[in-house]
mmCIF file of C-alpha atoms in Angstrom:
data_model
loop_
_atom_site.group_PDB
_atom_site.id
_atom_site.type_symbol
_atom_site.label_atom_id
_atom_site.label_comp_id
_atom_site.label_asym_id
_atom_site.label_seq_id
_atom_site.Cartn_x
_atom_site.Cartn_y
_atom_site.Cartn_z
ATOM 1 C CA UNK A 1 108.847 92.243 142.840
ATOM 2 C CA UNK A 2 107.775 95.665 142.663
ATOM 3 C CA UNK A 3 107.185 97.846 145.920
ATOM 4 C CA UNK A 4 103.925 99.729 146.009
ATOM 5 C CA UNK A 5 101.552 101.504 148.746
ATOM 6 C CA UNK A 6 98.517 103.120 148.549
ATOM 7 C CA UNK A 7 95.430 104.529 150.753
ATOM 8 C CA UNK A 8 92.681 101.838 151.512
ATOM 9 C CA UNK A 9 94.625 99.678 148.542
ATOM 10 C CA UNK A 10 94.313 95.943 149.629
ATOM 11 C CA UNK A 11 96.423 95.109 146.741
ATOM 12 C CA UNK A 12 99.381 97.287 147.997
ATOM 13 C CA UNK A 13 102.596 96.279 149.714
ATOM 14 C CA UNK A 14 101.709 98.858 152.314
ATOM 15 C CA UNK A 15 98.109 99.820 153.134
ATOM 16 C CA UNK A 16 97.624 103.271 154.420
ATOM 17 C CA UNK A 17 94.228 103.409 156.046
ATOM 18 C CA UNK A 18 91.945 106.390 155.466
ATOM 19 C CA UNK A 19 92.448 107.166 159.228
ATOM 20 C CA UNK A 20 96.020 107.670 159.091
ATOM 21 C CA UNK A 21 95.682 110.366 156.253
ATOM 22 C CA UNK A 22 92.644 112.096 158.020
ATOM 23 C CA UNK A 23 94.380 112.249 161.402
ATOM 24 C CA UNK A 24 97.589 113.974 160.072
ATOM 25 C CA UNK A 25 99.545 110.905 159.566
ATOM 26 C CA UNK A 26 99.291 109.474 162.810
ATOM 27 C CA UNK A 27 98.096 106.016 163.448
ATOM 28 C CA UNK A 28 98.953 102.522 161.882
ATOM 29 C CA UNK A 29 100.210 100.975 158.540
ATOM 30 C CA UNK A 30 99.287 97.864 157.351
ATOM 31 C CA UNK A 31 102.334 95.708 156.152
ATOM 32 C CA UNK A 32 101.052 93.165 153.613
ATOM 33 C CA UNK A 33 103.986 91.828 152.057
ATOM 34 C CA UNK A 34 103.055 88.152 151.210
ATOM 35 C CA UNK A 35 106.332 86.881 151.404
ATOM 36 C CA UNK A 36 107.751 85.778 154.843
ATOM 37 C CA UNK A 37 111.275 85.071 153.200
ATOM 38 C CA UNK A 38 111.990 88.699 152.553
ATOM 39 C CA UNK A 39 114.808 90.543 153.818
ATOM 40 C CA UNK A 40 113.656 92.523 157.072
ATOM 41 C CA UNK A 41 116.489 95.240 156.777
ATOM 42 C CA UNK A 42 115.437 95.961 153.240
ATOM 43 C CA UNK A 43 111.460 95.995 154.270
ATOM 44 C CA UNK A 44 112.127 98.364 157.016
ATOM 45 C CA UNK A 45 114.320 100.552 155.062
ATOM 46 C CA UNK A 46 111.389 100.850 152.502
ATOM 47 C CA UNK A 47 108.502 101.482 154.731
ATOM 48 C CA UNK A 48 110.574 104.277 156.372
ATOM 49 C CA UNK A 49 111.398 105.799 152.788
ATOM 50 C CA UNK A 50 107.590 105.437 152.218
ATOM 51 C CA UNK A 51 106.806 107.129 155.419
ATOM 52 C CA UNK A 52 109.131 110.137 154.708
ATOM 53 C CA UNK A 53 107.800 110.450 151.231
ATOM 54 C CA UNK A 54 103.963 110.616 152.522
ATOM 55 C CA UNK A 55 104.579 112.885 155.331
#
């Protein structure tokens, strides 16, 4: 139940590729949540918060 993210971390909820960081935080993020029953509004909210923390 813990959200986490990481650069090139395949075990994280959101995986940030090296190219995303190297290109000035432009590109794509991988959403690796295992549970398809999750609340999509909460997920999008947390993804946006994570992007703002990184940038």
